[in-house]
Amino acid sequence: MAKIGEQTWDELYACHFVMDVEGWRITLYNDCDELDYCEQAVSPVGQRWDFSSGDRTDPIALLSTWEHRSLELRLKAL
């Protein structure tokens, strides 16, 4: 997992955060220093999935409380 771009999670505060996970380009929304939702995911071969914050298929909504918090901590460490 690596961030794409210069700014850290804390510097963005309320904005989209783009990262690379094993070739997948994933855009997450940082809402006032809290992981809110997944905006978009693009596979290594270019397939694209777009999610809306109210969509029940948002992968962030499927995380357990522990997984959500663990991911937030990892994002802050990037």
N, CA, C and O atoms as a MOPAC input file, in Angstrom:
PM7 MOZYME 1SCF
protein

 N      0.85600 1    -1.16900 1     0.00000 1
 C      0.00000 1     0.00000 1     0.00000 1
 C      0.90200 1     1.23100 1     0.00000 1
 O      1.80200 1     1.35500 1     0.83100 1
 N      0.64800 1     2.13900 1    -0.94500 1
 C      1.41600 1     3.37600 1    -1.04400 1
 C      0.49500 1     4.50600 1    -1.48300 1
 O     -0.42900 1     4.30400 1    -2.27000 1
 N      0.76300 1     5.69200 1    -0.96300 1
 C     -0.04100 1     6.84000 1    -1.38000 1
 C      0.44500 1     7.31600 1    -2.74200 1
 O      1.61300 1     7.15400 1    -3.09700 1
 N     -0.47200 1     7.90200 1    -3.49100 1
 C     -0.13600 1     8.51200 1    -4.76600 1
 C     -0.30200 1    10.00800 1    -4.56600 1
 O     -1.38400 1    10.47100 1    -4.20700 1
 N      0.73600 1    10.74600 1    -4.79000 1
 C      0.69600 1    12.18800 1    -4.55800 1
 C      1.59100 1    12.56400 1    -3.39900 1
 O      2.13200 1    11.70900 1    -2.69700 1
 N      1.73100 1    13.84900 1    -3.21800 1
 C      2.64800 1    14.38600 1    -2.21600 1
 C      2.03800 1    14.49800 1    -0.81900 1
 O      2.74000 1    14.33000 1     0.17900 1
 N      0.74400 1    14.77800 1    -0.74400 1
 C      0.13900 1    15.08800 1     0.54500 1
 C     -0.15100 1    13.83400 1     1.36700 1
 O     -0.48700 1    12.78000 1     0.82600 1
 N     -0.01400 1    13.97200 1     2.67200 1
 C     -0.33100 1    12.88300 1     3.58400 1
 C     -1.81800 1    12.91500 1     3.91700 1
 O     -2.52000 1    13.86800 1     3.58100 1
 N     -2.28300 1    11.87200 1     4.57500 1
 C     -3.68200 1    11.77500 1     5.00900 1
 C     -4.05200 1    12.99000 1     5.85500 1
 O     -5.10900 1    13.58800 1     5.65400 1
 N     -3.18500 1    13.35600 1     6.79900 1
 C     -3.45900 1    14.48600 1     7.69500 1
 C     -3.47300 1    15.82000 1     6.97000 1
 O     -4.22900 1    16.71700 1     7.34300 1
 N     -2.64800 1    15.96600 1     5.93900 1
 C     -2.60400 1    17.22300 1     5.19400 1
 C     -3.86500 1    17.43300 1     4.35200 1
 O     -4.27200 1    18.57400 1     4.13200 1
 N     -4.48500 1    16.35400 1     3.88000 1
 C     -5.68500 1    16.47700 1     3.05700 1
 C     -6.90400 1    16.83000 1     3.89200 1
 O     -7.73100 1    17.63000 1     3.45500 1
 N     -7.03400 1    16.26800 1     5.05500 1
 C     -8.08100 1    16.49900 1     6.05200 1
 C     -9.49900 1    16.27000 1     5.54800 1
 O    -10.20400 1    15.44200 1     6.12500 1
 N     -9.94900 1    16.94600 1     4.52100 1
 C    -11.30600 1    16.73100 1     4.00000 1
 C    -11.23400 1    16.74700 1     2.47000 1
 O    -11.57100 1    17.73900 1     1.82400 1
 N    -10.79200 1    15.63100 1     1.91800 1
 C    -10.56500 1    15.57100 1     0.47900 1
 C    -10.34900 1    14.11200 1     0.06000 1
 O    -10.28800 1    13.21900 1     0.90600 1
 N    -10.23500 1    13.88300 1    -1.23900 1
 C     -9.95400 1    12.54400 1    -1.74600 1
 C     -8.48600 1    12.18900 1    -1.54800 1
 O     -7.60600 1    13.03400 1    -1.71500 1
 N     -8.23200 1    10.94900 1    -1.19500 1
 C     -6.88400 1    10.43000 1    -0.97500 1
 C     -6.70200 1     9.24800 1    -1.91300 1
 O     -7.45800 1     8.27900 1    -1.84300 1
 N     -5.70500 1     9.32000 1    -2.79400 1
 C     -5.48700 1     8.27900 1    -3.78600 1
 C     -4.31300 1     7.41500 1    -3.35200 1
 O     -3.27300 1     7.91900 1    -2.93000 1
 N     -4.49800 1     6.10600 1    -3.46300 1
 C     -3.45100 1     5.17500 1    -3.06200 1
 C     -3.34900 1     4.02100 1    -4.04800 1
 O     -4.26400 1     3.77700 1    -4.83400 1
 N     -2.23900 1     3.32600 1    -3.99500 1
 C     -2.00200 1     2.15400 1    -4.82800 1
 C     -1.88900 1     0.93400 1    -3.91400 1
 O     -1.11300 1     0.92000 1    -2.95800 1
 N     -2.68000 1    -0.08100 1    -4.23300 1
 C     -2.61800 1    -1.33700 1    -3.48700 1
 C     -2.44800 1    -2.45900 1    -4.51900 1
 O     -3.40200 1    -2.86000 1    -5.18500 1
 N     -1.22300 1    -2.95000 1    -4.63300 1
 C     -0.89200 1    -4.03100 1    -5.56300 1
 C     -1.39200 1    -3.75700 1    -6.98400 1
 O     -1.95200 1    -4.63900 1    -7.63600 1
 N     -1.18400 1    -2.53100 1    -7.45300 1
 C     -1.57600 1    -2.15800 1    -8.80200 1
 C     -2.97000 1    -1.56200 1    -8.92800 1
 O     -3.30600 1    -0.97300 1    -9.95600 1
 N     -3.76900 1    -1.71000 1    -7.90400 1
 C     -5.10600 1    -1.10300 1    -7.89600 1
 C     -4.96200 1     0.34700 1    -7.45800 1
 O     -4.29000 1     0.63700 1    -6.46800 1
 N     -5.59000 1     1.25500 1    -8.19100 1
 C     -5.61200 1     2.67100 1    -7.81600 1
 C     -6.95100 1     2.92100 1    -7.11700 1
 O     -8.01300 1     2.84300 1    -7.73500 1
 N     -6.88100 1     3.21800 1    -5.83700 1
 C     -8.08800 1     3.35600 1    -5.01200 1
 C     -8.17700 1     4.78300 1    -4.48400 1
 O     -7.20900 1     5.32500 1    -3.95000 1
 N     -9.35400 1     5.37800 1    -4.64200 1
 C     -9.59300 1     6.73200 1    -4.16000 1
 C    -10.55700 1     6.66100 1    -2.98100 1
 O    -11.70100 1     6.22500 1    -3.11600 1
 N    -10.06800 1     7.09900 1    -1.82500 1
 C    -10.86600 1     7.11700 1    -0.59800 1
 C    -11.16200 1     8.56100 1    -0.22100 1
 O    -10.43700 1     9.47200 1    -0.62000 1
 N    -12.22300 1     8.76800 1     0.54400 1
 C    -12.54400 1    10.11900 1     0.99100 1
 C    -12.20700 1    10.27700 1     2.46400 1
 O    -12.69700 1     9.53500 1     3.31500 1
 N    -11.35800 1    11.26100 1     2.74700 1
 C    -10.98300 1    11.62100 1     4.10000 1
 C    -11.92000 1    12.73800 1     4.53300 1
 O    -11.83100 1    13.85400 1     4.02000 1
 N    -12.80700 1    12.45400 1     5.46200 1
 C    -13.77100 1    13.44500 1     5.94700 1
 C    -13.35900 1    13.89600 1     7.33700 1
 O    -13.67500 1    13.24900 1     8.33500 1
 N    -12.65200 1    15.00900 1     7.38800 1
 C    -12.20100 1    15.58400 1     8.66500 1
 C    -11.41500 1    14.56800 1     9.48000 1
 O    -11.68300 1    14.35700 1    10.66300 1
 N    -10.43800 1    13.94000 1     8.82600 1
 C     -9.52400 1    12.98000 1     9.44000 1
 C    -10.17000 1    11.63000 1     9.76300 1
 O     -9.64700 1    10.87600 1    10.58500 1
 N    -11.29700 1    11.32000 1     9.12700 1
 C    -11.93400 1    10.01400 1     9.30100 1
 C    -12.20100 1     9.39400 1     7.93400 1
 O    -12.66700 1    10.07000 1     7.01800 1
 N    -11.90500 1     8.11200 1     7.80500 1
 C    -12.17400 1     7.38100 1     6.56900 1
 C    -13.67800 1     7.30700 1     6.37400 1
 O    -14.39200 1     6.75200 1     7.21000 1
 N    -14.16400 1     7.86800 1     5.26600 1
 C    -15.60400 1     7.94000 1     5.05300 1
 C    -16.08500 1     6.91300 1     4.03800 1
 O    -16.90200 1     6.06000 1     4.38600 1
 N    -15.61200 1     6.96200 1     2.80100 1
 C    -16.09500 1     6.03800 1     1.77400 1
 C    -15.06800 1     5.87500 1     0.66500 1
 O    -14.11500 1     6.64800 1     0.56700 1
 N    -15.27100 1     4.87200 1    -0.15900 1
 C    -14.45000 1     4.63400 1    -1.33600 1
 C    -15.13600 1     5.30600 1    -2.52300 1
 O    -16.27800 1     4.98500 1    -2.85000 1
 N    -14.44600 1     6.22000 1    -3.15100 1
 C    -14.98900 1     6.94500 1    -4.30100 1
 C    -14.85400 1     6.13100 1    -5.58600 1
 O    -15.75800 1     6.10600 1    -6.42100 1
 N    -13.69000 1     5.45700 1    -5.72800 1
 C    -13.40400 1     4.79300 1    -6.99500 1
 C    -12.29600 1     3.76000 1    -6.81600 1
 O    -11.42600 1     3.90100 1    -5.95700 1
 N    -12.34700 1     2.73300 1    -7.63600 1
 C    -11.27300 1     1.74000 1    -7.70300 1
 C    -11.01500 1     1.42100 1    -9.17000 1
 O    -11.94700 1     1.19800 1    -9.94300 1
 N     -9.73000 1     1.40400 1    -9.54500 1
 C     -9.34100 1     1.08500 1   -10.91100 1
 C     -8.36300 1    -0.08200 1   -10.84000 1
 O     -7.34000 1    -0.00500 1   -10.16000 1
 N     -8.68400 1    -1.15800 1   -11.54500 1
 C     -7.84900 1    -2.35800 1   -11.52500 1
 C     -6.57600 1    -2.13200 1   -12.33100 1
 O     -6.48900 1    -1.17200 1   -13.09700 1
 N     -5.59100 1    -3.00600 1   -12.16600 1
 C     -4.35000 1    -2.88600 1   -12.93700 1
 C     -4.55900 1    -2.95700 1   -14.45600 1
 O     -3.73500 1    -2.44700 1   -15.21500 1
 N     -5.64900 1    -3.58100 1   -14.90200 1
 C     -5.91300 1    -3.66900 1   -16.34400 1
 C     -6.87700 1    -2.58300 1   -16.82500 1
 O     -7.28700 1    -2.59200 1   -17.98600 1
 N     -7.24200 1    -1.64500 1   -15.94300 1
 C     -8.04100 1    -0.50000 1   -16.34100 1
 C     -9.53200 1    -0.59000 1   -16.08900 1
 O    -10.25200 1     0.36000 1   -16.39600 1
 N    -10.02900 1    -1.69600 1   -15.54100 1
 C    -11.44900 1    -1.75200 1   -15.19600 1
 C    -11.70800 1    -0.75800 1   -14.07300 1
 O    -10.89400 1    -0.61300 1   -13.16000 1
 N    -12.84200 1    -0.07700 1   -14.14500 1
 C    -13.13200 1     0.99900 1   -13.18800 1
 C    -14.47100 1     0.78000 1   -12.51200 1
 O    -15.46100 1     0.43400 1   -13.15700 1
 N    -14.48800 1     0.98700 1   -11.19300 1
 C    -15.71200 1     0.94300 1   -10.40000 1
 C    -15.84300 1     2.26500 1    -9.68500 1
 O    -14.89900 1     2.72500 1    -9.04200 1
 N    -17.01700 1     2.88700 1    -9.79100 1
 C    -17.30700 1     4.13100 1    -9.09300 1
 C    -18.36400 1     3.86100 1    -8.03600 1
 O    -19.32700 1     3.13200 1    -8.27400 1
 N    -18.17400 1     4.45200 1    -6.87500 1
 C    -19.09300 1     4.26600 1    -5.75500 1
 C    -19.59800 1     5.62100 1    -5.30800 1
 O    -18.86700 1     6.60900 1    -5.37600 1
 N    -20.83000 1     5.67900 1    -4.85500 1
 C    -21.33900 1     6.90600 1    -4.24900 1
 C    -21.38500 1     6.69300 1    -2.74100 1
 O    -21.45800 1     5.55600 1    -2.27500 1
 N    -21.34400 1     7.77800 1    -1.97900 1
 C    -21.28800 1     7.65800 1    -0.51700 1
 C    -22.51700 1     6.97000 1     0.07100 1
 O    -22.43800 1     6.42900 1     1.17400 1
 N    -23.64000 1     6.97300 1    -0.62600 1
 C    -24.84300 1     6.32500 1    -0.12900 1
 C    -25.06200 1     4.93200 1    -0.70200 1
 O    -26.04700 1     4.27100 1    -0.37200 1
 N    -24.15800 1     4.48900 1    -1.55000 1
 C    -24.29700 1     3.19100 1    -2.21500 1
 C    -23.99000 1     2.06200 1    -1.23500 1
 O    -22.97300 1     2.09600 1    -0.54200 1
 N    -24.86000 1     1.07400 1    -1.18000 1
 C    -24.64300 1    -0.04300 1    -0.25300 1
 C    -23.48400 1    -0.92800 1    -0.67000 1
 O    -23.03500 1    -1.75400 1     0.12500 1
 N    -22.98100 1    -0.78600 1    -1.89300 1
 C    -21.85300 1    -1.60500 1    -2.32200 1
 C    -20.50600 1    -0.96900 1    -1.98700 1
 O    -19.46200 1    -1.53800 1    -2.30600 1
 N    -20.51100 1     0.19600 1    -1.35200 1
 C    -19.25800 1     0.83000 1    -0.96400 1
 C    -18.47000 1    -0.12500 1    -0.08200 1
 O    -18.95300 1    -0.51700 1     0.98100 1
 N    -17.25500 1    -0.51100 1    -0.50300 1
 C    -16.48600 1    -1.48600 1     0.27800 1
 C    -16.14000 1    -1.02100 1     1.68600 1
 O    -15.97900 1    -1.85800 1     2.57400 1
 N    -16.02300 1     0.26100 1     1.92000 1
 C    -15.72200 1     0.76800 1     3.26300 1
 C    -16.86900 1     0.45000 1     4.21600 1
 O    -16.64000 1     0.16500 1     5.39100 1
 N    -18.09700 1     0.49800 1     3.71800 1
 C    -19.26700 1     0.19600 1     4.54600 1
 C    -19.30700 1    -1.27200 1     4.96300 1
 O    -19.98400 1    -1.62500 1     5.92800 1
 N    -18.59600 1    -2.11500 1     4.25100 1
 C    -18.58500 1    -3.54200 1     4.56400 1
 C    -17.54000 1    -3.92600 1     5.60600 1
 O    -17.52700 1    -5.06200 1     6.08100 1
 N    -16.66600 1    -2.99100 1     5.96200 1
 C    -15.62100 1    -3.27900 1     6.95300 1
 C    -16.19800 1    -3.34800 1     8.35900 1
 O    -17.14700 1    -2.63800 1     8.69300 1
 N    -15.61300 1    -4.20700 1     9.16900 1
 C    -15.98400 1    -4.22900 1    10.58800 1
 C    -15.40200 1    -2.97900 1    11.25300 1
 O    -14.57700 1    -2.28800 1    10.65500 1
 N    -15.81600 1    -2.69400 1    12.45500 1
 C    -15.29200 1    -1.54100 1    13.18900 1
 C    -13.78800 1    -1.65100 1    13.34500 1
 O    -13.07100 1    -0.66600 1    13.16700 1
 N    -13.30900 1    -2.82800 1    13.67500 1
 C    -11.86800 1    -3.05400 1    13.85200 1
 C    -11.12300 1    -2.85400 1    12.53100 1
 O    -10.07600 1    -2.20700 1    12.51100 1
 N    -11.64400 1    -3.39900 1    11.42800 1
 C    -11.00100 1    -3.25100 1    10.12100 1
 C    -10.96900 1    -1.78600 1     9.69000 1
 O     -9.96700 1    -1.30700 1     9.15900 1
 N    -12.07200 1    -1.08200 1     9.92500 1
 C    -12.16900 1     0.33700 1     9.57400 1
 C    -11.10300 1     1.14000 1    10.31600 1
 O    -10.39300 1     1.94300 1     9.71000 1
 N    -10.99300 1     0.92700 1    11.60700 1
 C    -10.01200 1     1.65100 1    12.43100 1
 C     -8.58900 1     1.27600 1    12.03900 1
 O     -7.71700 1     2.14300 1    11.98100 1
 N     -8.34300 1     0.00700 1    11.77100 1
 C     -7.01000 1    -0.44200 1    11.35800 1
 C     -6.59400 1     0.20400 1    10.03900 1
 O     -5.44900 1     0.62900 1     9.88900 1
 N     -7.51700 1     0.28000 1     9.08600 1
 C     -7.22700 1     0.90600 1     7.80300 1
 C     -6.95800 1     2.39400 1     7.99000 1
 O     -6.03600 1     2.92800 1     7.37400 1
 N     -7.73400 1     3.07200 1     8.81800 1
 C     -7.49000 1     4.49300 1     9.10100 1
 C     -6.08300 1     4.70400 1     9.64500 1
 O     -5.38500 1     5.62600 1     9.22300 1
 N     -5.67000 1     3.86400 1    10.56800 1
 C     -4.33300 1     3.98700 1    11.16100 1
 C     -3.24600 1     3.76800 1    10.12000 1
 O     -2.23100 1     4.46500 1    10.12900 1
 N     -3.44100 1     2.81600 1     9.23000 1
 C     -2.45700 1     2.56300 1     8.16400 1
 C     -2.39100 1     3.73900 1     7.19500 1
 O     -1.30600 1     4.09700 1     6.73800 1
 N     -3.53000 1     4.34400 1     6.87500 1
 C     -3.55700 1     5.49800 1     5.98000 1
 C     -2.82400 1     6.68800 1     6.60600 1
 O     -2.09500 1     7.40700 1     5.92400 1
 N     -3.02300 1     6.88100 1     7.88600 1
 C     -2.34900 1     7.97600 1     8.58500 1
 C     -0.83800 1     7.77800 1     8.64800 1
 O     -0.08200 1     8.74600 1     8.73000 1
 N     -0.40500 1     6.53100 1     8.61000 1
 C      1.02000 1     6.21100 1     8.67600 1
 C      1.73500 1     6.36800 1     7.33400 1
 O      2.96500 1     6.40100 1     7.29100 1
 N      0.97800 1     6.46500 1     6.24000 1
 C      1.60700 1     6.57300 1     4.90900 1
 C      2.29400 1     7.92000 1     4.73000 1
 O      2.87300 1     8.18200 1     3.67600 1

